[in-house]
Short mmCIF file of C-alpha atoms in Angstrom, two decimals:
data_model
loop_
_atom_site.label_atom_id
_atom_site.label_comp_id
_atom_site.label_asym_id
_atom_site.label_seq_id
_atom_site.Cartn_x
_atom_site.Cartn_y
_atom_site.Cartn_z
CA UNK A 59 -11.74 -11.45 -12.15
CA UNK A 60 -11.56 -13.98 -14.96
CA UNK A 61 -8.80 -17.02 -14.56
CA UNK A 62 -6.66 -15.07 -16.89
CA UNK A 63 -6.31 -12.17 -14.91
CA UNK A 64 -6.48 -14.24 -11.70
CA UNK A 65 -3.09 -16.07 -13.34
CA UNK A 66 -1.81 -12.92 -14.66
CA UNK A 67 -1.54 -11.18 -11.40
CA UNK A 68 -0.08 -14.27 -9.53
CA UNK A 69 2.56 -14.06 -12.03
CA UNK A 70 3.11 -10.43 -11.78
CA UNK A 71 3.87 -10.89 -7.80
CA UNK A 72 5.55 -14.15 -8.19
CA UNK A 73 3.09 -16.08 -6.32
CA UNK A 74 1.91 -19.61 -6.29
CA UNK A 75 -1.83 -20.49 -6.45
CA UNK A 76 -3.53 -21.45 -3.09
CA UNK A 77 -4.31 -24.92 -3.70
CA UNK A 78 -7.45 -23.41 -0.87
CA UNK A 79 -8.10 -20.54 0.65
CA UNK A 80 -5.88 -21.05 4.12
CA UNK A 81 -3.72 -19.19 5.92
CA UNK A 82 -0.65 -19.82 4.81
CA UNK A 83 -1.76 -19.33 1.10
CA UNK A 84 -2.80 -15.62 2.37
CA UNK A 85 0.25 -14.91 3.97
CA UNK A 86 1.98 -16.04 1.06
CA UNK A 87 0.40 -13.66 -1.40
CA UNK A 88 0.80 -10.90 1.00
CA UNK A 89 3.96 -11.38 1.14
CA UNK A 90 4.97 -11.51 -2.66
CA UNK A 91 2.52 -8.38 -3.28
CA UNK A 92 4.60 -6.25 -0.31
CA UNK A 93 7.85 -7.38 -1.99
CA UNK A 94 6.89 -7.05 -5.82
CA UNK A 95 4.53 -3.81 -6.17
CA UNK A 96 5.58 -0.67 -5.09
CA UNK A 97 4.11 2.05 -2.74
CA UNK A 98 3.54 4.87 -4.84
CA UNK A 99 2.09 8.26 -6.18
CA UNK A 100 3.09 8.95 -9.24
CA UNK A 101 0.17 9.17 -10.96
CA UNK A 102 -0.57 11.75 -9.00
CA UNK A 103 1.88 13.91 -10.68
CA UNK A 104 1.87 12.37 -13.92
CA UNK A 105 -2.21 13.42 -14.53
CA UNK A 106 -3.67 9.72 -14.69
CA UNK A 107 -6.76 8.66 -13.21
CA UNK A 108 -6.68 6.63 -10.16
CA UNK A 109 -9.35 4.03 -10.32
CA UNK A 110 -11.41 3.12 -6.97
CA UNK A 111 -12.70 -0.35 -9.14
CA UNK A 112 -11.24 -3.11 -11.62
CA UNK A 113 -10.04 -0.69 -13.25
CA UNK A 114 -6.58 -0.52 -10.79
CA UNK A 115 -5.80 -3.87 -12.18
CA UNK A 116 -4.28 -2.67 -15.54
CA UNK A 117 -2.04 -0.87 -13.84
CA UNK A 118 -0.68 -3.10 -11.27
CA UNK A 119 -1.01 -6.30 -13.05
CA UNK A 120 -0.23 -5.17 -16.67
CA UNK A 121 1.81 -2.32 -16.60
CA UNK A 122 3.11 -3.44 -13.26
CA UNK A 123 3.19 -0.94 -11.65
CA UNK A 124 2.08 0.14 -7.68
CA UNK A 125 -0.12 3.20 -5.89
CA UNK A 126 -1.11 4.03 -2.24
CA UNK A 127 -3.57 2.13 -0.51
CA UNK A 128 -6.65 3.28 -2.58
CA UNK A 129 -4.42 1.24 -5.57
CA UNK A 130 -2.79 -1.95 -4.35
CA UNK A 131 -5.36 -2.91 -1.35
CA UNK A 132 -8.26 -2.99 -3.82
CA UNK A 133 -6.19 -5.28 -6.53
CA UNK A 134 -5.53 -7.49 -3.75
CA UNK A 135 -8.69 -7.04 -2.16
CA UNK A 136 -9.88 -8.59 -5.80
CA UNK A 137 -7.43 -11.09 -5.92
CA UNK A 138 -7.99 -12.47 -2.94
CA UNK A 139 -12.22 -12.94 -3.21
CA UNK A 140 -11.78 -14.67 -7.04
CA UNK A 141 -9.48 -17.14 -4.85
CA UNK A 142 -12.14 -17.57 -2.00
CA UNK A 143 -11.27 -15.80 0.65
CA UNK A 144 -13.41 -13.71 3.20
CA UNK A 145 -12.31 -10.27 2.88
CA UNK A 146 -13.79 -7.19 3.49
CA UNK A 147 -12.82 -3.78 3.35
CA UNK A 148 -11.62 -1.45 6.19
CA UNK A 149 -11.44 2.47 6.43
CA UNK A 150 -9.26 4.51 8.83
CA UNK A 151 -7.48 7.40 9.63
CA UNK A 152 -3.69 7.96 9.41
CA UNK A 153 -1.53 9.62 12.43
CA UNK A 154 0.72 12.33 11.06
CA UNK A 155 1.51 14.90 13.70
CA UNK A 156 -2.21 14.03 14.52
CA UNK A 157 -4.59 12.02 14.15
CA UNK A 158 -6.09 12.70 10.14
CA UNK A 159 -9.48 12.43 9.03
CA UNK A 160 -12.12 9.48 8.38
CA UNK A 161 -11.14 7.26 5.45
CA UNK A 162 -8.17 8.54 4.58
CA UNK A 163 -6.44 4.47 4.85
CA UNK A 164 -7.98 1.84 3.22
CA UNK A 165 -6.77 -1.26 4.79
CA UNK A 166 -8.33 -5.05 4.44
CA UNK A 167 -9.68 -7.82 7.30
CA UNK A 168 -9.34 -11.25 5.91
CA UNK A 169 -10.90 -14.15 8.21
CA UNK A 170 -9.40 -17.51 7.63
CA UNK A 171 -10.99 -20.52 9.22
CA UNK A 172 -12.72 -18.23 12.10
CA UNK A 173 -9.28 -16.09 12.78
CA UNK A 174 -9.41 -12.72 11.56
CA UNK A 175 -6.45 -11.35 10.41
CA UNK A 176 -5.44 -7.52 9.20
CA UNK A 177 -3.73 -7.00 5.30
CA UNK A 178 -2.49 -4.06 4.22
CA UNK A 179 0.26 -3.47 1.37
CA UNK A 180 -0.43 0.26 1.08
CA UNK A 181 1.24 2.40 3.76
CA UNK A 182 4.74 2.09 3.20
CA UNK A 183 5.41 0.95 6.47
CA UNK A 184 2.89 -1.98 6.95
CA UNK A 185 3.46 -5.65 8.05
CA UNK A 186 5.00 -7.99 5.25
CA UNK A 187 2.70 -10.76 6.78
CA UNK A 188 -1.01 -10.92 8.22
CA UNK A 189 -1.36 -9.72 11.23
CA UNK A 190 -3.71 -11.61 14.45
CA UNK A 191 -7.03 -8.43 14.08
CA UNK A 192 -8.35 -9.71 17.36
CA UNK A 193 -4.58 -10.13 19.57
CA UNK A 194 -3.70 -7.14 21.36
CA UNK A 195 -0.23 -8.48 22.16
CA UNK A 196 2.83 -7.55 20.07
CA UNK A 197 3.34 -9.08 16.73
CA UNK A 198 6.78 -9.77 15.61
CA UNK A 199 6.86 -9.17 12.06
CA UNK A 200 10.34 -8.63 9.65
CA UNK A 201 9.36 -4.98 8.78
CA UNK A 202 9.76 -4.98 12.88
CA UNK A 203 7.37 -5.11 15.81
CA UNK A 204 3.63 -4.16 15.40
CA UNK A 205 0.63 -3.92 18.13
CA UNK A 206 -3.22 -4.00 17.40
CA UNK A 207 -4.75 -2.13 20.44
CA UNK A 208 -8.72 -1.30 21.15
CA UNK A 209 -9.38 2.44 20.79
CA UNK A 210 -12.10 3.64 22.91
CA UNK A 211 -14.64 4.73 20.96
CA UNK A 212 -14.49 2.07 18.72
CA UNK A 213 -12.23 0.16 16.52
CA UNK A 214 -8.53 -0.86 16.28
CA UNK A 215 -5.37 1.08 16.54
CA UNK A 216 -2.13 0.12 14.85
CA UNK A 217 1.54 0.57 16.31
CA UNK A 218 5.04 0.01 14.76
CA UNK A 219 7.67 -0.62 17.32
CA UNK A 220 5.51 1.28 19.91
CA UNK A 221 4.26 4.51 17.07
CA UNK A 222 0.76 5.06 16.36
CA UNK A 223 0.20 4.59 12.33
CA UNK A 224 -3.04 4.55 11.94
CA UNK A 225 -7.08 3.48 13.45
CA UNK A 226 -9.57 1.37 11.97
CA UNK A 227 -13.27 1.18 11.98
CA UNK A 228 -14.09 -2.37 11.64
CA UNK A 229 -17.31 -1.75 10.61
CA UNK A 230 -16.84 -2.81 6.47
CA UNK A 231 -17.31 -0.53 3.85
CA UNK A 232 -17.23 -0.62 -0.24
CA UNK A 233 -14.74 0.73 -2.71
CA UNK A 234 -16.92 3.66 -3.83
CA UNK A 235 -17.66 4.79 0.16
CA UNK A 236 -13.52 6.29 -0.40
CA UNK A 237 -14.13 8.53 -4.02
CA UNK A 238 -14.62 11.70 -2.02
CA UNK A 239 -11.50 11.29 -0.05
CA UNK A 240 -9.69 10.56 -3.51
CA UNK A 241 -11.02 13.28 -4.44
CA UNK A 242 -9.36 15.14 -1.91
CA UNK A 243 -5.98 13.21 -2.04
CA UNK A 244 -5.92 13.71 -5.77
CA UNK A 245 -6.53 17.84 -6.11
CA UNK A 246 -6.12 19.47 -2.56
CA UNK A 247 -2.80 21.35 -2.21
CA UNK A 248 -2.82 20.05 1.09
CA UNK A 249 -2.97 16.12 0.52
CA UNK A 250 0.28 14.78 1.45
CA UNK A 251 0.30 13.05 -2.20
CA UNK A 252 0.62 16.17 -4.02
CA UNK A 253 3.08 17.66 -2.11
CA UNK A 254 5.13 14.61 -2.08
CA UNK A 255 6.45 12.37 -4.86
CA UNK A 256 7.64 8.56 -4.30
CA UNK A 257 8.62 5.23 -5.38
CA UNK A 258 9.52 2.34 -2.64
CA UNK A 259 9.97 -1.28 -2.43
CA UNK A 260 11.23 -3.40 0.14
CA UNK A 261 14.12 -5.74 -0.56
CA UNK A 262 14.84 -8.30 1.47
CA UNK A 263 17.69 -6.65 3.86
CA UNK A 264 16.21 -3.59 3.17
CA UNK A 265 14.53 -0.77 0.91
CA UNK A 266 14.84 1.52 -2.50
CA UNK A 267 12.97 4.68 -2.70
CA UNK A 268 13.33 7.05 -5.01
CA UNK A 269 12.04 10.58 -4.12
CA UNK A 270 12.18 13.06 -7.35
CA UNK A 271 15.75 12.20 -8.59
CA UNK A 272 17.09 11.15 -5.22
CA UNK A 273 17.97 7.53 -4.90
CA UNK A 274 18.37 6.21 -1.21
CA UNK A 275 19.25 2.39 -0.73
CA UNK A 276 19.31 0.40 2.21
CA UNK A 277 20.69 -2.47 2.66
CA UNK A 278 21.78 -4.20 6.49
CA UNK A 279 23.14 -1.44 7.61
CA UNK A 280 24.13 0.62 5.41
CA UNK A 281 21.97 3.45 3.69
CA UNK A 282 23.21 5.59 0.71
CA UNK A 283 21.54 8.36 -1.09
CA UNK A 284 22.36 9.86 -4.45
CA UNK A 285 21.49 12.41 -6.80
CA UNK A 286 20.49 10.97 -10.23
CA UNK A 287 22.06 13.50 -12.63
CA UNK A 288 19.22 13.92 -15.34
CA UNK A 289 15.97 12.36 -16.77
CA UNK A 290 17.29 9.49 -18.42
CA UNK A 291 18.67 8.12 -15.14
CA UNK A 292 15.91 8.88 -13.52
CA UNK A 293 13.63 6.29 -16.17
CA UNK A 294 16.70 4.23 -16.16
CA UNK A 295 15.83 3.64 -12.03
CA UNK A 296 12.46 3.47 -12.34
CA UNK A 297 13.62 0.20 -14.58
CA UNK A 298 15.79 -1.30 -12.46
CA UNK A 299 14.60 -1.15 -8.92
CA UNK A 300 11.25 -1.07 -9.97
CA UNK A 301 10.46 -2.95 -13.07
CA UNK A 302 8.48 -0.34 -15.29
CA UNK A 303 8.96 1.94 -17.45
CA UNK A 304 7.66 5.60 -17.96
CA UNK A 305 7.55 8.04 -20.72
CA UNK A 306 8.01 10.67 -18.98
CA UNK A 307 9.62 11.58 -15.47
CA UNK A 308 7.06 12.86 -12.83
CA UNK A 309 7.97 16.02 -11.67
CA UNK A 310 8.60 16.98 -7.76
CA UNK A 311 5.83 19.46 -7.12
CA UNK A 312 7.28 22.78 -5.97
CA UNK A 313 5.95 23.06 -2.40
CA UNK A 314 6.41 22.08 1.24
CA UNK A 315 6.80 18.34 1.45
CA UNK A 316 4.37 16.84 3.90
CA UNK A 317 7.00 14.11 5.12
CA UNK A 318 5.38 11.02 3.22
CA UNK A 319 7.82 8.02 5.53
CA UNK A 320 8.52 5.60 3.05
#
Protein backbone atom coordinates (compact mmCIF):
# COMPACT_ATOMS: atom_id res chain seq x y z
CA UNK A 1 0.00 0.00 0.00
CA UNK A 2 1.07 3.44 -1.15
CA UNK A 3 0.46 6.56 1.48
CA UNK A 4 -2.53 7.40 -0.56
CA UNK A 5 -4.30 4.38 -0.07
CA UNK A 6 -2.83 3.99 3.43
CA UNK A 7 -4.74 7.66 4.06
CA UNK A 8 -7.62 6.71 2.03
CA UNK A 9 -8.61 3.77 4.06
CA UNK A 10 -8.02 5.54 7.47
CA UNK A 11 -10.48 7.92 6.23
CA UNK A 12 -12.92 5.44 5.04
CA UNK A 13 -13.06 3.88 8.79
CA UNK A 14 -12.70 7.13 10.49
CA UNK A 15 -9.48 6.40 12.03
CA UNK A 16 -6.55 8.38 13.19
CA UNK A 17 -2.96 7.49 12.15
CA UNK A 18 -0.81 5.57 14.76
CA UNK A 19 1.71 8.03 15.50
CA UNK A 20 3.65 4.04 16.09
CA UNK A 21 2.71 0.88 15.86
CA UNK A 22 1.34 0.26 19.73
CA UNK A 23 -1.37 -1.15 21.15
CA UNK A 24 -3.64 1.24 21.58
CA UNK A 25 -3.21 2.49 17.91
CA UNK A 26 -4.30 -1.30 16.96
CA UNK A 27 -7.15 -1.40 19.04
CA UNK A 28 -8.14 1.77 17.73
CA UNK A 29 -8.27 0.78 14.10
CA UNK A 30 -9.98 -2.35 15.01
CA UNK A 31 -12.34 -0.73 16.44
CA UNK A 32 -13.33 1.92 13.71
CA UNK A 33 -13.05 -1.01 10.96
CA UNK A 34 -15.79 -3.29 13.20
CA UNK A 35 -17.97 -0.16 13.45
CA UNK A 36 -17.57 1.34 9.79
CA UNK A 37 -17.41 -1.78 7.26
CA UNK A 38 -19.95 -4.16 7.14
CA UNK A 39 -20.08 -8.04 7.37
CA UNK A 40 -21.28 -9.11 4.20
CA UNK A 41 -22.01 -11.39 1.09
CA UNK A 42 -23.41 -9.74 -1.40
CA UNK A 43 -21.19 -10.19 -3.94
CA UNK A 44 -21.88 -13.44 -3.70
CA UNK A 45 -25.21 -12.98 -5.19
CA UNK A 46 -24.55 -10.09 -7.20
CA UNK A 47 -21.76 -12.24 -9.59
CA UNK A 48 -18.52 -10.16 -8.61
CA UNK A 49 -15.27 -11.55 -7.99
CA UNK A 50 -14.05 -11.78 -4.54
CA UNK A 51 -10.40 -10.99 -4.46
CA UNK A 52 -7.98 -13.10 -2.01
CA UNK A 53 -5.13 -9.97 -2.73
CA UNK A 54 -4.97 -6.00 -3.06
CA UNK A 55 -7.41 -6.30 -5.05
CA UNK A 56 -10.24 -6.31 -1.88
CA UNK A 57 -9.13 -2.82 -1.30
CA UNK A 58 -11.25 -1.14 -4.07
CA UNK A 59 -14.00 -2.41 -2.68
CA UNK A 60 -13.76 -1.68 0.90
CA UNK A 61 -11.82 1.45 0.73
CA UNK A 62 -13.31 3.00 -2.50
CA UNK A 63 -16.57 1.82 -2.98
CA UNK A 64 -16.85 1.30 0.73
CA UNK A 65 -18.19 -1.33 1.00
CA UNK A 66 -17.63 -4.80 3.42
CA UNK A 67 -17.37 -8.91 2.78
CA UNK A 68 -16.78 -11.96 5.10
CA UNK A 69 -13.59 -12.64 6.51
CA UNK A 70 -11.78 -13.62 3.22
CA UNK A 71 -12.70 -9.54 2.41
CA UNK A 72 -12.23 -7.26 5.39
CA UNK A 73 -9.39 -9.36 7.40
CA UNK A 74 -7.06 -9.16 4.38
CA UNK A 75 -7.69 -5.13 3.87
CA UNK A 76 -6.87 -4.84 7.37
CA UNK A 77 -4.38 -7.40 7.38
CA UNK A 78 -2.76 -4.78 4.64
CA UNK A 79 -3.43 -1.88 6.50
CA UNK A 80 -2.03 -2.80 9.38
CA UNK A 81 1.75 -4.14 7.89
CA UNK A 82 2.10 -0.58 5.62
CA UNK A 83 1.67 0.94 9.33
CA UNK A 84 4.29 -1.48 10.95
CA UNK A 85 2.74 -3.85 12.67
CA UNK A 86 3.54 -7.68 13.11
CA UNK A 87 0.70 -9.47 11.72
CA UNK A 88 0.28 -12.63 10.35
CA UNK A 89 -2.41 -14.56 9.08
CA UNK A 90 -4.52 -17.29 10.81
CA UNK A 91 -6.81 -20.13 9.36
CA UNK A 92 -9.61 -21.97 11.20
CA UNK A 93 -12.63 -23.72 11.22
CA UNK A 94 -16.11 -22.36 12.11
CA UNK A 95 -18.65 -24.30 14.63
CA UNK A 96 -22.09 -24.50 13.09
CA UNK A 97 -24.01 -27.46 14.42
CA UNK A 98 -20.38 -28.89 14.19
CA UNK A 99 -17.32 -28.28 13.93
CA UNK A 100 -16.67 -27.17 9.79
CA UNK A 101 -13.77 -27.81 7.82
CA UNK A 102 -9.99 -26.49 7.66
CA UNK A 103 -9.76 -22.85 6.54
CA UNK A 104 -12.98 -22.00 6.30
CA UNK A 105 -12.17 -18.52 8.91
CA UNK A 106 -9.54 -16.40 8.18
CA UNK A 107 -8.75 -14.56 11.27
CA UNK A 108 -5.39 -12.34 12.10
CA UNK A 109 -2.57 -12.55 15.21
CA UNK A 110 -1.05 -9.19 15.69
CA UNK A 111 1.98 -9.08 18.33
CA UNK A 112 2.54 -5.73 19.85
CA UNK A 113 5.61 -5.16 21.94
CA UNK A 114 5.97 -9.14 22.71
CA UNK A 115 1.96 -9.56 23.54
CA UNK A 116 0.15 -11.34 20.99
CA UNK A 117 -3.14 -10.39 20.47
CA UNK A 118 -6.16 -12.00 18.13
CA UNK A 119 -8.10 -9.47 15.27
CA UNK A 120 -10.82 -10.42 13.52
CA UNK A 121 -13.60 -8.06 11.87
CA UNK A 122 -15.09 -10.85 9.74
CA UNK A 123 -17.50 -13.15 11.60
CA UNK A 124 -20.28 -11.11 12.48
CA UNK A 125 -20.02 -11.84 15.93
CA UNK A 126 -16.27 -11.11 16.75
CA UNK A 127 -14.67 -8.87 19.46
CA UNK A 128 -14.83 -4.98 18.71
CA UNK A 129 -11.30 -4.85 20.39
CA UNK A 130 -8.04 -7.14 20.36
CA UNK A 131 -8.23 -9.83 22.20
CA UNK A 132 -5.05 -11.29 24.88
CA UNK A 133 -4.05 -14.76 22.02
CA UNK A 134 -2.05 -16.25 24.84
CA UNK A 135 -4.83 -15.57 28.17
CA UNK A 136 -7.10 -18.32 28.64
CA UNK A 137 -9.22 -16.32 31.10
CA UNK A 138 -12.39 -14.50 30.03
CA UNK A 139 -12.18 -11.33 28.11
CA UNK A 140 -14.73 -8.74 28.69
CA UNK A 141 -15.33 -7.14 25.52
CA UNK A 142 -18.67 -4.70 24.50
CA UNK A 143 -19.92 -7.22 21.83
CA UNK A 144 -20.01 -9.33 25.36
CA UNK A 145 -17.77 -11.90 27.01
CA UNK A 146 -15.20 -13.96 24.95
CA UNK A 147 -12.67 -16.94 26.06
CA UNK A 148 -9.46 -18.13 24.14
CA UNK A 149 -9.03 -21.81 25.30
CA UNK A 150 -6.14 -24.50 24.14
CA UNK A 151 -7.67 -27.24 21.97
CA UNK A 152 -5.93 -30.44 22.26
CA UNK A 153 -4.54 -31.22 19.27
CA UNK A 154 -3.33 -28.01 18.65
CA UNK A 155 -4.29 -24.46 18.45
CA UNK A 156 -6.83 -22.01 19.99
CA UNK A 157 -10.52 -22.18 20.45
CA UNK A 158 -12.78 -19.16 20.60
CA UNK A 159 -16.01 -18.73 22.90
CA UNK A 160 -18.71 -15.95 23.08
CA UNK A 161 -20.40 -15.80 26.39
CA UNK A 162 -19.50 -19.53 26.94
CA UNK A 163 -20.39 -20.77 22.74
CA UNK A 164 -17.82 -22.27 20.69
CA UNK A 165 -17.33 -19.93 17.37
CA UNK A 166 -14.63 -21.08 15.94
CA UNK A 167 -10.59 -22.89 16.24
CA UNK A 168 -7.44 -21.63 15.07
CA UNK A 169 -4.25 -23.09 13.88
CA UNK A 170 -1.64 -20.73 14.87
CA UNK A 171 0.64 -21.98 12.63
CA UNK A 172 0.59 -18.71 9.83
CA UNK A 173 -0.43 -19.08 6.49
CA UNK A 174 -0.68 -16.69 3.18
CA UNK A 175 -3.65 -15.21 1.41
CA UNK A 176 -3.51 -17.60 -1.57
CA UNK A 177 -3.27 -20.94 0.98
CA UNK A 178 -7.58 -19.92 1.30
CA UNK A 179 -8.51 -19.75 -2.90
CA UNK A 180 -9.73 -23.33 -2.81
CA UNK A 181 -11.99 -22.80 0.10
CA UNK A 182 -13.30 -19.57 -1.82
CA UNK A 183 -13.75 -21.55 -4.24
CA UNK A 184 -16.00 -23.58 -2.40
CA UNK A 185 -17.76 -20.68 -0.48
CA UNK A 186 -18.31 -18.93 -3.76
CA UNK A 187 -20.10 -21.94 -6.07
CA UNK A 188 -21.12 -24.90 -3.71
CA UNK A 189 -24.90 -25.01 -3.09
CA UNK A 190 -23.97 -25.93 0.21
CA UNK A 191 -21.73 -22.89 1.41
CA UNK A 192 -23.64 -21.06 3.91
CA UNK A 193 -22.92 -17.79 1.65
CA UNK A 194 -25.01 -18.85 -1.12
CA UNK A 195 -27.77 -19.91 0.67
CA UNK A 196 -27.79 -16.89 2.76
CA UNK A 197 -27.83 -13.18 1.89
CA UNK A 198 -26.69 -10.28 4.45
CA UNK A 199 -25.74 -6.89 5.36
CA UNK A 200 -24.74 -5.98 9.22
CA UNK A 201 -23.11 -3.33 11.14
CA UNK A 202 -22.84 -2.72 14.63
CA UNK A 203 -24.01 0.57 16.09
CA UNK A 204 -23.09 1.57 19.15
CA UNK A 205 -26.22 0.28 21.39
CA UNK A 206 -26.71 -2.14 18.96
CA UNK A 207 -27.00 -3.60 15.27
CA UNK A 208 -28.72 -3.19 11.54
CA UNK A 209 -28.91 -6.13 9.34
CA UNK A 210 -30.65 -6.36 6.51
CA UNK A 211 -31.46 -9.92 5.24
CA UNK A 212 -33.12 -9.82 1.53
CA UNK A 213 -35.70 -6.99 2.12
CA UNK A 214 -36.05 -7.55 5.84
CA UNK A 215 -34.77 -4.78 8.01
CA UNK A 216 -34.16 -5.73 11.78
CA UNK A 217 -32.76 -2.91 14.17
CA UNK A 218 -31.55 -3.11 17.50
CA UNK A 219 -31.09 -0.72 19.61
CA UNK A 220 -30.83 -1.17 23.92
CA UNK A 221 -33.41 -3.17 24.10
CA UNK A 222 -35.50 -2.98 21.73
CA UNK A 223 -35.36 -4.96 18.31
CA UNK A 224 -37.74 -4.28 15.33
CA UNK A 225 -37.98 -5.96 12.04
CA UNK A 226 -39.68 -4.80 8.89
CA UNK A 227 -40.50 -5.68 5.51
CA UNK A 228 -39.07 -3.16 2.96
CA UNK A 229 -41.91 -2.94 0.41
CA UNK A 230 -39.94 -2.94 -3.01
CA UNK A 231 -36.45 -2.44 -4.64
CA UNK A 232 -36.07 1.08 -4.29
CA UNK A 233 -36.28 0.82 -0.48
CA UNK A 234 -34.30 -1.81 -0.45
CA UNK A 235 -31.13 0.53 -2.30
CA UNK A 236 -32.56 3.31 -0.30
CA UNK A 237 -31.27 1.05 3.07
CA UNK A 238 -28.39 -0.10 1.71
CA UNK A 239 -27.69 3.96 1.70
CA UNK A 240 -28.55 4.78 4.87
CA UNK A 241 -27.43 2.18 7.32
CA UNK A 242 -24.74 1.28 5.25
CA UNK A 243 -23.23 4.01 3.24
CA UNK A 244 -23.15 2.54 -0.43
CA UNK A 245 -24.93 2.33 -3.06
CA UNK A 246 -25.89 -0.54 -5.55
CA UNK A 247 -27.30 -0.77 -8.94
CA UNK A 248 -29.02 -3.42 -8.50
CA UNK A 249 -30.66 -5.34 -5.43
CA UNK A 250 -29.07 -8.82 -4.70
CA UNK A 251 -31.50 -11.32 -4.82
CA UNK A 252 -32.32 -13.91 -1.78
CA UNK A 253 -31.34 -17.22 -3.31
CA UNK A 254 -34.31 -19.60 -3.32
CA UNK A 255 -33.14 -22.36 -0.95
CA UNK A 256 -32.77 -23.49 2.65
CA UNK A 257 -31.03 -20.79 4.62
CA UNK A 258 -28.03 -22.14 6.46
CA UNK A 259 -28.66 -19.75 9.58
CA UNK A 260 -25.72 -17.19 8.81
CA UNK A 261 -25.97 -15.30 12.89
CA UNK A 262 -25.37 -11.90 12.14
Amino acid sequence: MDETLVNDYLARIGAARPARPDLAGLAHLQERQVMTVPFENLDYHLGEPIHLDERVLEKIVHRRRGGGCYETNPALWFLLTALGYDAVILPGQVFRDRLGAPMCHLALRVEVDGQRWLVDTGFGRNSRRPLRFDDRAPQQDPHGEYQILDVPAGGVELRLNGRPLYRLDDRPCRLEDFRPTLWWWRTCPDSPFMQDLFCSLPTEDGRVTLKGDQLTIVSGGDRSTVELPDDSAVLAAYKKHFGFGLDVVPRKPDVRSAGIEV
